[in-house]
Amino acid sequence: MQQYANHLDTLRVRYQTALSANGYDQVIINAGQLTYYADDDHAHPFHPYPFAQQWLPYRLVPNTFVVISLHDKPRLIWPAQEDFWHVSPQEPQGEWTEHWRITGAMTLKDWLPSLSGNIAWLGPVPTELNQLAPQIAVNPSGMKSTLAYQRAYKTPYEVQWLIEASERGVAGHRAAKQAFYEGLSELEIYRAFLTASGQREIDEPYPGIVGVNASAAVLHYEHKSPRRPDSARTLLIDAGAQANGYASDITRTYTTSDGLFGALLADMDVLQRNLVAGATVGTAFPELHTRALQGVADILRQHKLCTLSVDEQMAKRIPQVFYPHGLGHLLGLQVHDLTGHQIDIMGTVQKPTEEAPFLRLTRTLETDMVLTIEPGLYFIPMLLKHMTDTHHQHGCDLTLIEQLMPFGGIRIEDNILVTAQGPRNLTREAFVDSAG
Ligand code: GLY
Ligand code: MN
Ligand code: MN
């Protein structure tokens, strides 16, 4: 409870400073409304707008609003709608409510016209907004970029939810591992993950990726085959859980190989741990990504997959053939949390270089950031063909690579809290702490 009160204090200071700096008296944050499939009465799964969710210790429902003003208590407007087709929303309860002024309302026009002063709006825009409040400043970019930038720094309350999300995710991963070694199908492994992590598919922070054998080479493999494999060689599972809107994003690779692929997996695990150790305050994330590329090049050389030196491979961008994605990203209320490329509160953007076009994080690491570290090594036919078509001196052993293709690839992904004392690995802590 004290943690939540401190969290609210932090948010209040952030918001009130941003309101003053941008000339507003108050800001309304809209958690969102249901949206529907075309010509249908079925709604899309509801994902509350993260700027609203950040304020509250329960999972928000549609038509919830948060109002933050320069001087008053924060105000929560919950949807006091009676609906016999669905579960009617209930008035929020709990000790935490003492920090809020709470009002139930059926519609926007029940409360919006009574607000006065210069008002900003954050979040999705309902159709009636313009008519009800034509002068409102909708998603003003200056204030939004400041608040988005600050979301990268997690409060202790947010870290607790992220730990909970890691623990739930790890429970799922343990079950998935067991299902793989029993020879089950991707779909069965996925169901084992969902059950053990206590989630429905729509609760996941992102659609889980479950690739068995060569499918492990598809970075965001979306199928879940119901067919059991003839021979289970590899499982790559990238799946997380959600706790009060906060996400975990965890990848593990398992193999039955005790040959070259097994050795590659062991070396990638060492590399990943070394990279995690490098996630320290003051480290420019693009530099850590370069170290990951060099690490992959070294593994390729040591296992004779590529005879070129690390420097030669880097010059020819050979590691990117085997490891085409970025080392990681900010993590929080969104799996790819906002502002990975935003380097100040004004909204200045630092794009990644051509060496790492898919890098989602270019900021320098600071205390209280939470991010992923997720190097990979894959045998992706499309990229290998592109390499052989464009480089004549690639130095790679294509026969050996051909033998590894049925194993797909490797990714190991942990969630890291940057602290003044060094990186804290929330994922490995959860694997150590949980039984089994
Ligand atoms: N699961 C998506 C990612 O790792 O970024
Ligand atoms: Mn990730
Ligand atoms: Mn992931």
mmCIF file of N, CA, C and O in Angstrom, residues 259-294:
data_model
loop_
_atom_site.group_PDB
_atom_site.id
_atom_site.type_symbol
_atom_site.label_atom_id
_atom_site.label_comp_id
_atom_site.label_asym_id
_atom_site.label_seq_id
_atom_site.Cartn_x
_atom_site.Cartn_y
_atom_site.Cartn_z
ATOM 1 N N GLY A 259 24.816 -32.698 -29.766
ATOM 2 C CA GLY A 259 25.870 -32.426 -30.743
ATOM 3 C C GLY A 259 26.100 -30.930 -30.903
ATOM 4 O O GLY A 259 26.033 -30.163 -29.939
ATOM 5 N N LEU A 260 26.339 -30.515 -32.156
ATOM 6 C CA LEU A 260 26.706 -29.125 -32.431
ATOM 7 C C LEU A 260 25.619 -28.143 -31.998
ATOM 8 O O LEU A 260 25.917 -27.105 -31.385
ATOM 9 N N PHE A 261 24.353 -28.453 -32.280
ATOM 10 C CA PHE A 261 23.313 -27.486 -31.923
ATOM 11 C C PHE A 261 23.250 -27.303 -30.400
ATOM 12 O O PHE A 261 23.118 -26.175 -29.901
ATOM 13 N N GLY A 262 23.400 -28.393 -29.683
ATOM 14 C CA GLY A 262 23.416 -28.300 -28.220
ATOM 15 C C GLY A 262 24.580 -27.435 -27.734
ATOM 16 O O GLY A 262 24.431 -26.636 -26.798
ATOM 17 N N ALA A 263 25.727 -27.564 -28.398
ATOM 18 C CA ALA A 263 26.901 -26.758 -28.015
ATOM 19 C C ALA A 263 26.668 -25.279 -28.330
ATOM 20 O O ALA A 263 27.049 -24.394 -27.550
ATOM 21 N N LEU A 264 26.026 -25.020 -29.463
ATOM 22 C CA LEU A 264 25.706 -23.624 -29.813
ATOM 23 C C LEU A 264 24.765 -23.014 -28.771
ATOM 24 O O LEU A 264 24.939 -21.866 -28.351
ATOM 25 N N LEU A 265 23.787 -23.807 -28.349
ATOM 26 C CA LEU A 265 22.833 -23.313 -27.350
ATOM 27 C C LEU A 265 23.549 -22.977 -26.038
ATOM 28 O O LEU A 265 23.306 -21.929 -25.426
ATOM 29 N N ALA A 266 24.459 -23.849 -25.630
ATOM 30 C CA ALA A 266 25.204 -23.591 -24.380
ATOM 31 C C ALA A 266 26.026 -22.319 -24.507
ATOM 32 O O ALA A 266 26.072 -21.488 -23.578
ATOM 33 N N ASP A 267 26.655 -22.115 -25.665
ATOM 34 C CA ASP A 267 27.472 -20.907 -25.845
ATOM 35 C C ASP A 267 26.605 -19.646 -25.926
ATOM 36 O O ASP A 267 27.009 -18.572 -25.447
ATOM 37 N N MET A 268 25.442 -19.756 -26.515
ATOM 38 C CA MET A 268 24.544 -18.594 -26.571
ATOM 39 C C MET A 268 24.062 -18.226 -25.169
ATOM 40 O O MET A 268 23.857 -17.047 -24.860
ATOM 41 N N ASP A 269 23.913 -19.247 -24.330
ATOM 42 C CA ASP A 269 23.493 -18.957 -22.956
ATOM 43 C C ASP A 269 24.586 -18.165 -22.219
ATOM 44 O O ASP A 269 24.301 -17.204 -21.504
ATOM 45 N N VAL A 270 25.843 -18.560 -22.443
ATOM 46 C CA VAL A 270 26.966 -17.826 -21.824
ATOM 47 C C VAL A 270 26.995 -16.391 -22.361
ATOM 48 O O VAL A 270 27.126 -15.420 -21.593
ATOM 49 N N LEU A 271 26.848 -16.256 -23.682
ATOM 50 C CA LEU A 271 26.853 -14.912 -24.281
ATOM 51 C C LEU A 271 25.718 -14.065 -23.703
ATOM 52 O O LEU A 271 25.923 -12.900 -23.334
ATOM 53 N N GLN A 272 24.539 -14.656 -23.598
ATOM 54 C CA GLN A 272 23.387 -13.881 -23.101
ATOM 55 C C GLN A 272 23.639 -13.411 -21.676
ATOM 56 O O GLN A 272 23.374 -12.254 -21.335
ATOM 57 N N ARG A 273 24.201 -14.269 -20.835
ATOM 58 C CA ARG A 273 24.482 -13.861 -19.442
ATOM 59 C C ARG A 273 25.519 -12.738 -19.404
ATOM 60 O O ARG A 273 25.425 -11.828 -18.579
ATOM 61 N N ASN A 274 26.508 -12.814 -20.293
ATOM 62 C CA ASN A 274 27.517 -11.748 -20.334
ATOM 63 C C ASN A 274 26.895 -10.419 -20.758
ATOM 64 O O ASN A 274 27.246 -9.361 -20.235
ATOM 65 N N LEU A 275 25.996 -10.493 -21.711
ATOM 66 C CA LEU A 275 25.337 -9.260 -22.165
ATOM 67 C C LEU A 275 24.466 -8.681 -21.059
ATOM 68 O O LEU A 275 24.429 -7.466 -20.857
ATOM 69 N N VAL A 276 23.773 -9.556 -20.324
ATOM 70 C CA VAL A 276 22.963 -9.076 -19.195
ATOM 71 C C VAL A 276 23.871 -8.348 -18.196
ATOM 72 O O VAL A 276 23.530 -7.266 -17.700
ATOM 73 N N ALA A 277 25.042 -8.932 -17.942
ATOM 74 C CA ALA A 277 25.971 -8.298 -16.981
ATOM 75 C C ALA A 277 26.401 -6.915 -17.463
ATOM 76 O O ALA A 277 26.788 -6.057 -16.662
ATOM 77 N N GLY A 278 26.322 -6.690 -18.773
ATOM 78 C CA GLY A 278 26.710 -5.393 -19.325
ATOM 79 C C GLY A 278 25.603 -4.356 -19.309
ATOM 80 O O GLY A 278 25.813 -3.212 -19.730
ATOM 81 N N ALA A 279 24.425 -4.729 -18.813
ATOM 82 C CA ALA A 279 23.293 -3.785 -18.804
ATOM 83 C C ALA A 279 23.398 -2.896 -17.563
ATOM 84 O O ALA A 279 22.617 -3.002 -16.621
ATOM 85 N N THR A 280 24.369 -2.023 -17.580
ATOM 86 C CA THR A 280 24.665 -1.191 -16.407
ATOM 87 C C THR A 280 24.348 0.271 -16.710
ATOM 88 O O THR A 280 24.271 0.681 -17.879
ATOM 89 N N VAL A 281 24.206 1.032 -15.634
ATOM 90 C CA VAL A 281 23.931 2.468 -15.766
ATOM 91 C C VAL A 281 25.022 3.114 -16.623
ATOM 92 O O VAL A 281 26.213 2.867 -16.415
ATOM 93 N N GLY A 282 24.630 3.901 -17.607
ATOM 94 C CA GLY A 282 25.594 4.615 -18.442
ATOM 95 C C GLY A 282 25.971 3.882 -19.722
ATOM 96 O O GLY A 282 26.695 4.432 -20.557
ATOM 97 N N THR A 283 25.493 2.646 -19.880
ATOM 98 C CA THR A 283 25.806 1.896 -21.113
ATOM 99 C C THR A 283 24.858 2.336 -22.226
ATOM 100 O O THR A 283 23.632 2.317 -22.043
ATOM 101 N N ALA A 284 25.448 2.712 -23.353
ATOM 102 C CA ALA A 284 24.616 3.045 -24.518
ATOM 103 C C ALA A 284 24.131 1.717 -25.108
ATOM 104 O O ALA A 284 24.957 0.864 -25.471
ATOM 105 N N PHE A 285 22.829 1.537 -25.199
ATOM 106 C CA PHE A 285 22.322 0.224 -25.611
ATOM 107 C C PHE A 285 22.826 -0.203 -26.994
ATOM 108 O O PHE A 285 23.135 -1.389 -27.189
ATOM 109 N N PRO A 286 22.971 0.722 -27.963
ATOM 110 C CA PRO A 286 23.503 0.284 -29.258
ATOM 111 C C PRO A 286 24.894 -0.353 -29.133
ATOM 112 O O PRO A 286 25.236 -1.252 -29.904
ATOM 113 N N GLU A 287 25.680 0.100 -28.154
ATOM 114 C CA GLU A 287 27.008 -0.520 -27.974
ATOM 115 C C GLU A 287 26.879 -1.949 -27.469
ATOM 116 O O GLU A 287 27.647 -2.841 -27.849
ATOM 117 N N LEU A 288 25.904 -2.163 -26.599
ATOM 118 C CA LEU A 288 25.690 -3.530 -26.105
ATOM 119 C C LEU A 288 25.208 -4.429 -27.256
ATOM 120 O O LEU A 288 25.584 -5.601 -27.339
ATOM 121 N N HIS A 289 24.416 -3.855 -28.133
ATOM 122 C CA HIS A 289 23.968 -4.618 -29.305
ATOM 123 C C HIS A 289 25.172 -4.984 -30.184
ATOM 124 O O HIS A 289 25.260 -6.118 -30.684
ATOM 125 N N THR A 290 26.102 -4.065 -30.354
ATOM 126 C CA THR A 290 27.308 -4.372 -31.151
ATOM 127 C C THR A 290 28.090 -5.512 -30.490
ATOM 128 O O THR A 290 28.584 -6.420 -31.173
ATOM 129 N N ARG A 291 28.159 -5.485 -29.169
ATOM 130 C CA ARG A 291 28.846 -6.596 -28.476
ATOM 131 C C ARG A 291 28.133 -7.917 -28.715
ATOM 132 O O ARG A 291 28.761 -8.973 -28.809
ATOM 133 N N ALA A 292 26.815 -7.865 -28.814
ATOM 134 C CA ALA A 292 26.050 -9.095 -29.101
ATOM 135 C C ALA A 292 26.398 -9.621 -30.498
ATOM 136 O O ALA A 292 26.602 -10.832 -30.693
ATOM 137 N N LEU A 293 26.491 -8.716 -31.468
ATOM 138 C CA LEU A 293 26.856 -9.141 -32.833
ATOM 139 C C LEU A 293 28.256 -9.752 -32.837
ATOM 140 O O LEU A 293 28.500 -10.788 -33.475
ATOM 141 N N GLN A 294 29.184 -9.130 -32.104
ATOM 142 C CA GLN A 294 30.551 -9.668 -32.034
ATOM 143 C C GLN A 294 30.556 -11.035 -31.354
ATOM 144 O O GLN A 294 31.283 -11.949 -31.761
#
